[in-house]
Amino acid sequence: MKFSIIAWPKNKNRKHNPYQSLLYDALEKIGAGKVSEFSPSKLILTKGEKILHIHWPDVFLATARGWKFWAKLVLLRGLFAFTGLLGIPVIWTAHNIKRTGQQNTKLMERFFWPWFASKIDGIIYMNKSSKIKAEKLFEHWCNVPNTIISHGHYGPVIAACNSITSSINNKKPQILFFGSITKYKNAYKLLETFLDLPVGLASLKIKGKMSEIEPDNKLLNILKNMSYEQKENVFFEDRFIDDKELVQAVTESELVVFPYSEVLNSGAAIYALSVGRPILVSDTPLFRELQEKVGDDWVRLMKTDINADMLLLTLRHAQELKDSKAKPDLSFLDWELIAKKTASFYRQVISIRSENKK
């Protein structure tokens, strides 16, 4: 069975997150069907067995201020009513559930999530821990068709950028934190710990756009009060980093650190592993699951709060991995495999809907 897949989004956010374009390119490559960028006209005019596959409806609402929130909520509800009339199943990939640090969080808690939870026809989780968390929040979701399909690797993106990273030779080992910066990601804890290392032993780069809703003010205060010697080894860039810069930054580093206090999914962690760099991460269900699949050479868990001894020991291990030119086995994150599982789930949802109509 081939599908007409209406994706929200397909390629519009490729610059900021290539995940969707990689997924839908793979679905088209295996012959699952044609993928179109979402628009109301596509829902009406596209022929064949249609699927609406959505990713971040909460972000659609979180970007609206004042009355625009209500306008967007009406549009969203209208969209779901429309798909219901046309008999188009709505599949949602649960990247985040009730994410903290968003604008309109209280409004979404009351007016979006309870309604949305009752309207989706199928859920794709990226790991077991996100499924467990989701079904604690919404118990009836265990009865909604669902599956677990991992976040794919970033191999195709990295391959396109590799020409700029072939002649890098660092004078000192580099530690990296990247991605959007907000309170729960605890970049400030990494900086505090780094400053406990002997000055000049390594360098630290923190790259990413600071959240306007929940900025990491502790990080900003530490950066402001560092000594001149400390500032020589710490580099902070408060801006979006594109793929070419990001691949180069990860390739230059020995170790990537994510001391998150909470996390449901982490494309950043998979990005670092895709480049071939080990990660030091919080001991959470998500990262434990990732460690089981990739191995503890590549995914090091913090059993306690990050400290200087832990950071130094992991950095030395990371240097050995880099010198050996070893790479993690990410075959379980292959896009063809992910596309086949996704297409299989589409068929399952359509089959269940057909049975329910009888």
PDB file of N, CA, C and O in Angstrom, residues 203-272:
ATOM      1  N   SER A 203      39.620  23.396  26.637  1.00  0.00           N
ATOM      2  CA  SER A 203      38.764  24.540  26.336  1.00  0.00           C
ATOM      3  C   SER A 203      37.313  24.072  26.307  1.00  0.00           C
ATOM      4  O   SER A 203      37.031  22.898  26.062  1.00  0.00           O
ATOM      5  N   LEU A 204      36.407  24.996  26.564  1.00  0.00           N
ATOM      6  CA  LEU A 204      34.978  24.705  26.574  1.00  0.00           C
ATOM      7  C   LEU A 204      34.268  25.634  25.611  1.00  0.00           C
ATOM      8  O   LEU A 204      34.467  26.844  25.642  1.00  0.00           O
ATOM      9  N   LYS A 205      33.421  25.033  24.759  1.00  0.00           N
ATOM     10  CA  LYS A 205      32.590  25.820  23.855  1.00  0.00           C
ATOM     11  C   LYS A 205      31.122  25.552  24.167  1.00  0.00           C
ATOM     12  O   LYS A 205      30.705  24.393  24.278  1.00  0.00           O
ATOM     13  N   ILE A 206      30.367  26.617  24.331  1.00  0.00           N
ATOM     14  CA  ILE A 206      28.919  26.531  24.534  1.00  0.00           C
ATOM     15  C   ILE A 206      28.274  27.271  23.378  1.00  0.00           C
ATOM     16  O   ILE A 206      28.420  28.490  23.245  1.00  0.00           O
ATOM     17  N   LYS A 207      27.567  26.524  22.533  1.00  0.00           N
ATOM     18  CA  LYS A 207      27.030  27.094  21.303  1.00  0.00           C
ATOM     19  C   LYS A 207      25.528  26.851  21.226  1.00  0.00           C
ATOM     20  O   LYS A 207      25.076  25.705  21.251  1.00  0.00           O
ATOM     21  N   GLY A 208      24.760  27.926  21.136  1.00  0.00           N
ATOM     22  CA  GLY A 208      23.321  27.776  20.982  1.00  0.00           C
ATOM     23  C   GLY A 208      22.577  29.022  21.383  1.00  0.00           C
ATOM     24  O   GLY A 208      23.086  29.868  22.108  1.00  0.00           O
ATOM     25  N   LYS A 209      21.348  29.123  20.925  1.00  0.00           N
ATOM     26  CA  LYS A 209      20.523  30.296  21.198  1.00  0.00           C
ATOM     27  C   LYS A 209      19.908  30.202  22.585  1.00  0.00           C
ATOM     28  O   LYS A 209      19.327  29.187  22.956  1.00  0.00           O
ATOM     29  N   MET A 210      20.046  31.266  23.351  1.00  0.00           N
ATOM     30  CA  MET A 210      19.482  31.320  24.692  1.00  0.00           C
ATOM     31  C   MET A 210      17.962  31.458  24.633  1.00  0.00           C
ATOM     32  O   MET A 210      17.433  32.247  23.854  1.00  0.00           O
ATOM     33  N   SER A 211      17.264  30.659  25.435  1.00  0.00           N
ATOM     34  CA  SER A 211      15.806  30.738  25.516  1.00  0.00           C
ATOM     35  C   SER A 211      15.372  32.108  26.040  1.00  0.00           C
ATOM     36  O   SER A 211      15.951  32.630  26.999  1.00  0.00           O
ATOM     37  N   GLU A 212      14.348  32.680  25.422  1.00  0.00           N
ATOM     38  CA  GLU A 212      13.800  33.946  25.908  1.00  0.00           C
ATOM     39  C   GLU A 212      12.806  33.714  27.036  1.00  0.00           C
ATOM     40  O   GLU A 212      12.589  34.596  27.874  1.00  0.00           O
ATOM     41  N   ILE A 213      12.199  32.524  27.073  1.00  0.00           N
ATOM     42  CA  ILE A 213      11.181  32.222  28.081  1.00  0.00           C
ATOM     43  C   ILE A 213      11.831  31.778  29.386  1.00  0.00           C
ATOM     44  O   ILE A 213      11.471  32.238  30.469  1.00  0.00           O
ATOM     45  N   GLU A 214      12.794  30.871  29.295  1.00  0.00           N
ATOM     46  CA  GLU A 214      13.495  30.379  30.488  1.00  0.00           C
ATOM     47  C   GLU A 214      14.999  30.419  30.258  1.00  0.00           C
ATOM     48  O   GLU A 214      15.646  29.382  30.087  1.00  0.00           O
ATOM     49  N   PRO A 215      15.591  31.598  30.241  1.00  0.00           N
ATOM     50  CA  PRO A 215      17.038  31.699  30.004  1.00  0.00           C
ATOM     51  C   PRO A 215      17.837  31.116  31.165  1.00  0.00           C
ATOM     52  O   PRO A 215      17.371  31.067  32.304  1.00  0.00           O
ATOM     53  N   ASP A 216      19.037  30.673  30.850  1.00  0.00           N
ATOM     54  CA  ASP A 216      19.934  30.148  31.884  1.00  0.00           C
ATOM     55  C   ASP A 216      20.710  31.325  32.476  1.00  0.00           C
ATOM     56  O   ASP A 216      21.849  31.599  32.100  1.00  0.00           O
ATOM     57  N   ASN A 217      20.077  32.015  33.397  1.00  0.00           N
ATOM     58  CA  ASN A 217      20.693  33.212  33.980  1.00  0.00           C
ATOM     59  C   ASN A 217      21.935  32.877  34.804  1.00  0.00           C
ATOM     60  O   ASN A 217      22.857  33.699  34.910  1.00  0.00           O
ATOM     61  N   LYS A 218      21.968  31.692  35.383  1.00  0.00           N
ATOM     62  CA  LYS A 218      23.154  31.283  36.135  1.00  0.00           C
ATOM     63  C   LYS A 218      24.357  31.191  35.217  1.00  0.00           C
ATOM     64  O   LYS A 218      25.470  31.582  35.586  1.00  0.00           O
ATOM     65  N   LEU A 219      24.140  30.675  34.029  1.00  0.00           N
ATOM     66  CA  LEU A 219      25.220  30.609  33.042  1.00  0.00           C
ATOM     67  C   LEU A 219      25.715  32.010  32.704  1.00  0.00           C
ATOM     68  O   LEU A 219      26.929  32.262  32.681  1.00  0.00           O
ATOM     69  N   LEU A 220      24.792  32.908  32.446  1.00  0.00           N
ATOM     70  CA  LEU A 220      25.163  34.271  32.075  1.00  0.00           C
ATOM     71  C   LEU A 220      25.940  34.958  33.195  1.00  0.00           C
ATOM     72  O   LEU A 220      26.909  35.683  32.937  1.00  0.00           O
ATOM     73  N   ASN A 221      25.541  34.722  34.432  1.00  0.00           N
ATOM     74  CA  ASN A 221      26.243  35.337  35.573  1.00  0.00           C
ATOM     75  C   ASN A 221      27.665  34.796  35.718  1.00  0.00           C
ATOM     76  O   ASN A 221      28.607  35.551  36.003  1.00  0.00           O
ATOM     77  N   ILE A 222      27.827  33.498  35.530  1.00  0.00           N
ATOM     78  CA  ILE A 222      29.170  32.902  35.644  1.00  0.00           C
ATOM     79  C   ILE A 222      30.070  33.434  34.529  1.00  0.00           C
ATOM     80  O   ILE A 222      31.234  33.776  34.757  1.00  0.00           O
ATOM     81  N   LEU A 223      29.524  33.496  33.321  1.00  0.00           N
ATOM     82  CA  LEU A 223      30.304  34.018  32.190  1.00  0.00           C
ATOM     83  C   LEU A 223      30.763  35.453  32.471  1.00  0.00           C
ATOM     84  O   LEU A 223      31.900  35.826  32.176  1.00  0.00           O
ATOM     85  N   LYS A 224      29.874  36.222  33.050  1.00  0.00           N
ATOM     86  CA  LYS A 224      30.178  37.630  33.328  1.00  0.00           C
ATOM     87  C   LYS A 224      31.284  37.787  34.356  1.00  0.00           C
ATOM     88  O   LYS A 224      32.099  38.727  34.272  1.00  0.00           O
ATOM     89  N   ASN A 225      31.336  36.888  35.330  1.00  0.00           N
ATOM     90  CA  ASN A 225      32.260  37.040  36.457  1.00  0.00           C
ATOM     91  C   ASN A 225      33.533  36.209  36.360  1.00  0.00           C
ATOM     92  O   ASN A 225      34.291  36.124  37.326  1.00  0.00           O
ATOM     93  N   MET A 226      33.787  35.603  35.205  1.00  0.00           N
ATOM     94  CA  MET A 226      35.017  34.824  35.058  1.00  0.00           C
ATOM     95  C   MET A 226      36.251  35.726  35.056  1.00  0.00           C
ATOM     96  O   MET A 226      36.178  36.892  34.651  1.00  0.00           O
ATOM     97  N   SER A 227      37.361  35.155  35.466  1.00  0.00           N
ATOM     98  CA  SER A 227      38.630  35.886  35.403  1.00  0.00           C
ATOM     99  C   SER A 227      39.115  35.949  33.960  1.00  0.00           C
ATOM    100  O   SER A 227      38.635  35.221  33.085  1.00  0.00           O
ATOM    101  N   TYR A 228      40.108  36.803  33.729  1.00  0.00           N
ATOM    102  CA  TYR A 228      40.661  36.932  32.378  1.00  0.00           C
ATOM    103  C   TYR A 228      41.233  35.602  31.894  1.00  0.00           C
ATOM    104  O   TYR A 228      41.018  35.204  30.744  1.00  0.00           O
ATOM    105  N   GLU A 229      41.953  34.894  32.757  1.00  0.00           N
ATOM    106  CA  GLU A 229      42.545  33.606  32.379  1.00  0.00           C
ATOM    107  C   GLU A 229      41.474  32.585  32.017  1.00  0.00           C
ATOM    108  O   GLU A 229      41.628  31.813  31.070  1.00  0.00           O
ATOM    109  N   GLN A 230      40.394  32.574  32.799  1.00  0.00           N
ATOM    110  CA  GLN A 230      39.309  31.637  32.519  1.00  0.00           C
ATOM    111  C   GLN A 230      38.637  31.947  31.186  1.00  0.00           C
ATOM    112  O   GLN A 230      38.296  31.037  30.422  1.00  0.00           O
ATOM    113  N   LYS A 231      38.454  33.219  30.901  1.00  0.00           N
ATOM    114  CA  LYS A 231      37.784  33.624  29.651  1.00  0.00           C
ATOM    115  C   LYS A 231      38.567  33.200  28.415  1.00  0.00           C
ATOM    116  O   LYS A 231      37.988  33.031  27.334  1.00  0.00           O
ATOM    117  N   GLU A 232      39.872  33.031  28.555  1.00  0.00           N
ATOM    118  CA  GLU A 232      40.690  32.613  27.408  1.00  0.00           C
ATOM    119  C   GLU A 232      40.370  31.195  26.952  1.00  0.00           C
ATOM    120  O   GLU A 232      40.691  30.821  25.821  1.00  0.00           O
ATOM    121  N   ASN A 233      39.734  30.403  27.846  1.00  0.00           N
ATOM    122  CA  ASN A 233      39.466  28.995  27.520  1.00  0.00           C
ATOM    123  C   ASN A 233      37.977  28.665  27.417  1.00  0.00           C
ATOM    124  O   ASN A 233      37.610  27.509  27.271  1.00  0.00           O
ATOM    125  N   VAL A 234      37.141  29.690  27.505  1.00  0.00           N
ATOM    126  CA  VAL A 234      35.687  29.488  27.417  1.00  0.00           C
ATOM    127  C   VAL A 234      35.139  30.333  26.269  1.00  0.00           C
ATOM    128  O   VAL A 234      35.405  31.533  26.190  1.00  0.00           O
ATOM    129  N   PHE A 235      34.356  29.695  25.396  1.00  0.00           N
ATOM    130  CA  PHE A 235      33.803  30.382  24.228  1.00  0.00           C
ATOM    131  C   PHE A 235      32.293  30.167  24.211  1.00  0.00           C
ATOM    132  O   PHE A 235      31.817  29.038  24.171  1.00  0.00           O
ATOM    133  N   PHE A 236      31.541  31.266  24.235  1.00  0.00           N
ATOM    134  CA  PHE A 236      30.085  31.209  24.273  1.00  0.00           C
ATOM    135  C   PHE A 236      29.513  31.943  23.067  1.00  0.00           C
ATOM    136  O   PHE A 236      29.866  33.099  22.808  1.00  0.00           O
ATOM    137  N   GLU A 237      28.643  31.277  22.324  1.00  0.00           N
ATOM    138  CA  GLU A 237      27.986  31.897  21.171  1.00  0.00           C
ATOM    139  C   GLU A 237      26.481  31.780  21.346  1.00  0.00           C
ATOM    140  O   GLU A 237      25.926  30.677  21.257  1.00  0.00           O
ATOM    141  N   ASP A 238      25.832  32.893  21.575  1.00  0.00           N
ATOM    142  CA  ASP A 238      24.389  32.943  21.795  1.00  0.00           C
ATOM    143  C   ASP A 238      23.691  33.176  20.449  1.00  0.00           C
ATOM    144  O   ASP A 238      23.233  34.278  20.144  1.00  0.00           O
ATOM    145  N   ARG A 239      23.626  32.126  19.644  1.00  0.00           N
ATOM    146  CA  ARG A 239      22.970  32.223  18.338  1.00  0.00           C
ATOM    147  C   ARG A 239      22.722  30.830  17.785  1.00  0.00           C
ATOM    148  O   ARG A 239      23.295  29.847  18.273  1.00  0.00           O
ATOM    149  N   PHE A 240      21.845  30.738  16.794  1.00  0.00           N
ATOM    150  CA  PHE A 240      21.615  29.474  16.121  1.00  0.00           C
ATOM    151  C   PHE A 240      22.857  29.083  15.319  1.00  0.00           C
ATOM    152  O   PHE A 240      23.437  29.902  14.612  1.00  0.00           O
ATOM    153  N   ILE A 241      23.266  27.828  15.417  1.00  0.00           N
ATOM    154  CA  ILE A 241      24.442  27.327  14.719  1.00  0.00           C
ATOM    155  C   ILE A 241      23.989  26.418  13.585  1.00  0.00           C
ATOM    156  O   ILE A 241      23.285  25.425  13.823  1.00  0.00           O
ATOM    157  N   ASP A 242      24.360  26.734  12.346  1.00  0.00           N
ATOM    158  CA  ASP A 242      23.920  25.899  11.225  1.00  0.00           C
ATOM    159  C   ASP A 242      24.739  24.617  11.155  1.00  0.00           C
ATOM    160  O   ASP A 242      25.714  24.426  11.902  1.00  0.00           O
ATOM    161  N   ASP A 243      24.349  23.708  10.264  1.00  0.00           N
ATOM    162  CA  ASP A 243      24.952  22.376  10.229  1.00  0.00           C
ATOM    163  C   ASP A 243      26.445  22.401   9.925  1.00  0.00           C
ATOM    164  O   ASP A 243      27.213  21.639  10.522  1.00  0.00           O
ATOM    165  N   LYS A 244      26.880  23.248   9.010  1.00  0.00           N
ATOM    166  CA  LYS A 244      28.306  23.276   8.675  1.00  0.00           C
ATOM    167  C   LYS A 244      29.141  23.658   9.895  1.00  0.00           C
ATOM    168  O   LYS A 244      30.159  23.025  10.182  1.00  0.00           O
ATOM    169  N   GLU A 245      28.701  24.679  10.592  1.00  0.00           N
ATOM    170  CA  GLU A 245      29.414  25.100  11.801  1.00  0.00           C
ATOM    171  C   GLU A 245      29.327  24.040  12.891  1.00  0.00           C
ATOM    172  O   GLU A 245      30.300  23.790  13.606  1.00  0.00           O
ATOM    173  N   LEU A 246      28.146  23.439  13.016  1.00  0.00           N
ATOM    174  CA  LEU A 246      27.939  22.480  14.090  1.00  0.00           C
ATOM    175  C   LEU A 246      28.760  21.219  13.871  1.00  0.00           C
ATOM    176  O   LEU A 246      29.400  20.705  14.810  1.00  0.00           O
ATOM    177  N   VAL A 247      28.776  20.703  12.659  1.00  0.00           N
ATOM    178  CA  VAL A 247      29.581  19.513  12.366  1.00  0.00           C
ATOM    179  C   VAL A 247      31.056  19.804  12.642  1.00  0.00           C
ATOM    180  O   VAL A 247      31.766  18.981  13.217  1.00  0.00           O
ATOM    181  N   GLN A 248      31.510  20.985  12.251  1.00  0.00           N
ATOM    182  CA  GLN A 248      32.905  21.337  12.509  1.00  0.00           C
ATOM    183  C   GLN A 248      33.171  21.434  14.010  1.00  0.00           C
ATOM    184  O   GLN A 248      34.188  20.928  14.509  1.00  0.00           O
ATOM    185  N   ALA A 249      32.254  22.051  14.746  1.00  0.00           N
ATOM    186  CA  ALA A 249      32.442  22.203  16.193  1.00  0.00           C
ATOM    187  C   ALA A 249      32.485  20.845  16.895  1.00  0.00           C
ATOM    188  O   ALA A 249      33.325  20.617  17.785  1.00  0.00           O
ATOM    189  N   VAL A 250      31.602  19.932  16.511  1.00  0.00           N
ATOM    190  CA  VAL A 250      31.589  18.602  17.135  1.00  0.00           C
ATOM    191  C   VAL A 250      32.830  17.817  16.737  1.00  0.00           C
ATOM    192  O   VAL A 250      33.446  17.140  17.568  1.00  0.00           O
ATOM    193  N   THR A 251      33.236  17.940  15.479  1.00  0.00           N
ATOM    194  CA  THR A 251      34.435  17.230  15.009  1.00  0.00           C
ATOM    195  C   THR A 251      35.679  17.731  15.723  1.00  0.00           C
ATOM    196  O   THR A 251      36.566  16.947  16.074  1.00  0.00           O
ATOM    197  N   GLU A 252      35.757  19.020  15.971  1.00  0.00           N
ATOM    198  CA  GLU A 252      36.910  19.595  16.668  1.00  0.00           C
ATOM    199  C   GLU A 252      36.969  19.163  18.126  1.00  0.00           C
ATOM    200  O   GLU A 252      38.044  19.108  18.723  1.00  0.00           O
ATOM    201  N   SER A 253      35.827  18.864  18.694  1.00  0.00           N
ATOM    202  CA  SER A 253      35.774  18.522  20.124  1.00  0.00           C
ATOM    203  C   SER A 253      36.178  17.070  20.359  1.00  0.00           C
ATOM    204  O   SER A 253      36.171  16.241  19.452  1.00  0.00           O
ATOM    205  N   GLU A 254      36.560  16.805  21.598  1.00  0.00           N
ATOM    206  CA  GLU A 254      36.786  15.432  22.032  1.00  0.00           C
ATOM    207  C   GLU A 254      35.540  14.861  22.705  1.00  0.00           C
ATOM    208  O   GLU A 254      35.231  13.677  22.561  1.00  0.00           O
ATOM    209  N   LEU A 255      34.827  15.717  23.426  1.00  0.00           N
ATOM    210  CA  LEU A 255      33.718  15.270  24.264  1.00  0.00           C
ATOM    211  C   LEU A 255      32.572  16.273  24.178  1.00  0.00           C
ATOM    212  O   LEU A 255      32.794  17.484  24.209  1.00  0.00           O
ATOM    213  N   VAL A 256      31.340  15.738  24.101  1.00  0.00           N
ATOM    214  CA  VAL A 256      30.140  16.574  24.117  1.00  0.00           C
ATOM    215  C   VAL A 256      29.365  16.248  25.392  1.00  0.00           C
ATOM    216  O   VAL A 256      29.180  15.079  25.730  1.00  0.00           O
ATOM    217  N   VAL A 257      28.928  17.290  26.102  1.00  0.00           N
ATOM    218  CA  VAL A 257      28.309  17.097  27.420  1.00  0.00           C
ATOM    219  C   VAL A 257      26.897  17.685  27.430  1.00  0.00           C
ATOM    220  O   VAL A 257      26.689  18.826  27.009  1.00  0.00           O
ATOM    221  N   PHE A 258      25.934  16.884  27.937  1.00  0.00           N
ATOM    222  CA  PHE A 258      24.545  17.313  28.076  1.00  0.00           C
ATOM    223  C   PHE A 258      24.067  16.987  29.491  1.00  0.00           C
ATOM    224  O   PHE A 258      23.514  15.913  29.739  1.00  0.00           O
ATOM    225  N   PRO A 259      24.230  17.912  30.442  1.00  0.00           N
ATOM    226  CA  PRO A 259      23.850  17.631  31.838  1.00  0.00           C
ATOM    227  C   PRO A 259      22.388  17.981  32.139  1.00  0.00           C
ATOM    228  O   PRO A 259      22.065  18.637  33.117  1.00  0.00           O
ATOM    229  N   TYR A 260      21.472  17.521  31.270  1.00  0.00           N
ATOM    230  CA  TYR A 260      20.063  17.886  31.393  1.00  0.00           C
ATOM    231  C   TYR A 260      19.449  17.352  32.684  1.00  0.00           C
ATOM    232  O   TYR A 260      19.728  16.231  33.104  1.00  0.00           O
ATOM    233  N   SER A 261      18.531  18.126  33.269  1.00  0.00           N
ATOM    234  CA  SER A 261      17.792  17.631  34.429  1.00  0.00           C
ATOM    235  C   SER A 261      16.548  16.872  34.004  1.00  0.00           C
ATOM    236  O   SER A 261      16.007  16.072  34.763  1.00  0.00           O
ATOM    237  N   GLU A 262      16.074  17.114  32.782  1.00  0.00           N
ATOM    238  CA  GLU A 262      14.942  16.358  32.242  1.00  0.00           C
ATOM    239  C   GLU A 262      15.080  16.315  30.730  1.00  0.00           C
ATOM    240  O   GLU A 262      15.569  17.253  30.104  1.00  0.00           O
ATOM    241  N   VAL A 263      14.636  15.204  30.150  1.00  0.00           N
ATOM    242  CA  VAL A 263      14.740  15.070  28.698  1.00  0.00           C
ATOM    243  C   VAL A 263      13.834  13.935  28.240  1.00  0.00           C
ATOM    244  O   VAL A 263      13.768  12.887  28.873  1.00  0.00           O
ATOM    245  N   LEU A 264      13.104  14.169  27.157  1.00  0.00           N
ATOM    246  CA  LEU A 264      12.236  13.133  26.594  1.00  0.00           C
ATOM    247  C   LEU A 264      12.884  12.513  25.368  1.00  0.00           C
ATOM    248  O   LEU A 264      12.891  11.292  25.200  1.00  0.00           O
ATOM    249  N   ASN A 265      13.425  13.362  24.510  1.00  0.00           N
ATOM    250  CA  ASN A 265      14.181  12.931  23.341  1.00  0.00           C
ATOM    251  C   ASN A 265      15.361  13.886  23.182  1.00  0.00           C
ATOM    252  O   ASN A 265      15.301  15.023  23.628  1.00  0.00           O
ATOM    253  N   SER A 266      16.419  13.429  22.528  1.00  0.00           N
ATOM    254  CA  SER A 266      17.570  14.307  22.333  1.00  0.00           C
ATOM    255  C   SER A 266      18.209  14.076  20.972  1.00  0.00           C
ATOM    256  O   SER A 266      19.048  13.190  20.801  1.00  0.00           O
ATOM    257  N   GLY A 267      17.786  14.891  20.014  1.00  0.00           N
ATOM    258  CA  GLY A 267      18.434  14.855  18.713  1.00  0.00           C
ATOM    259  C   GLY A 267      19.874  15.311  18.808  1.00  0.00           C
ATOM    260  O   GLY A 267      20.735  14.847  18.056  1.00  0.00           O
ATOM    261  N   ALA A 268      20.170  16.209  19.768  1.00  0.00           N
ATOM    262  CA  ALA A 268      21.545  16.701  19.931  1.00  0.00           C
ATOM    263  C   ALA A 268      22.487  15.565  20.300  1.00  0.00           C
ATOM    264  O   ALA A 268      23.615  15.485  19.797  1.00  0.00           O
ATOM    265  N   ALA A 269      22.052  14.684  21.190  1.00  0.00           N
ATOM    266  CA  ALA A 269      22.884  13.550  21.582  1.00  0.00           C
ATOM    267  C   ALA A 269      23.173  12.650  20.388  1.00  0.00           C
ATOM    268  O   ALA A 269      24.315  12.211  20.178  1.00  0.00           O
ATOM    269  N   ILE A 270      22.150  12.388  19.581  1.00  0.00           N
ATOM    270  CA  ILE A 270      22.339  11.542  18.401  1.00  0.00           C
ATOM    271  C   ILE A 270      23.210  12.246  17.364  1.00  0.00           C
ATOM    272  O   ILE A 270      24.006  11.620  16.669  1.00  0.00           O
ATOM    273  N   TYR A 271      23.086  13.562  17.292  1.00  0.00           N
ATOM    274  CA  TYR A 271      23.923  14.346  16.374  1.00  0.00           C
ATOM    275  C   TYR A 271      25.396  14.161  16.732  1.00  0.00           C
ATOM    276  O   TYR A 271      26.245  13.893  15.865  1.00  0.00           O
ATOM    277  N   ALA A 272      25.723  14.312  18.016  1.00  0.00           N
ATOM    278  CA  ALA A 272      27.116  14.168  18.453  1.00  0.00           C
ATOM    279  C   ALA A 272      27.639  12.774  18.156  1.00  0.00           C
ATOM    280  O   ALA A 272      28.767  12.599  17.656  1.00  0.00           O
TER     281      ALA A 272
END
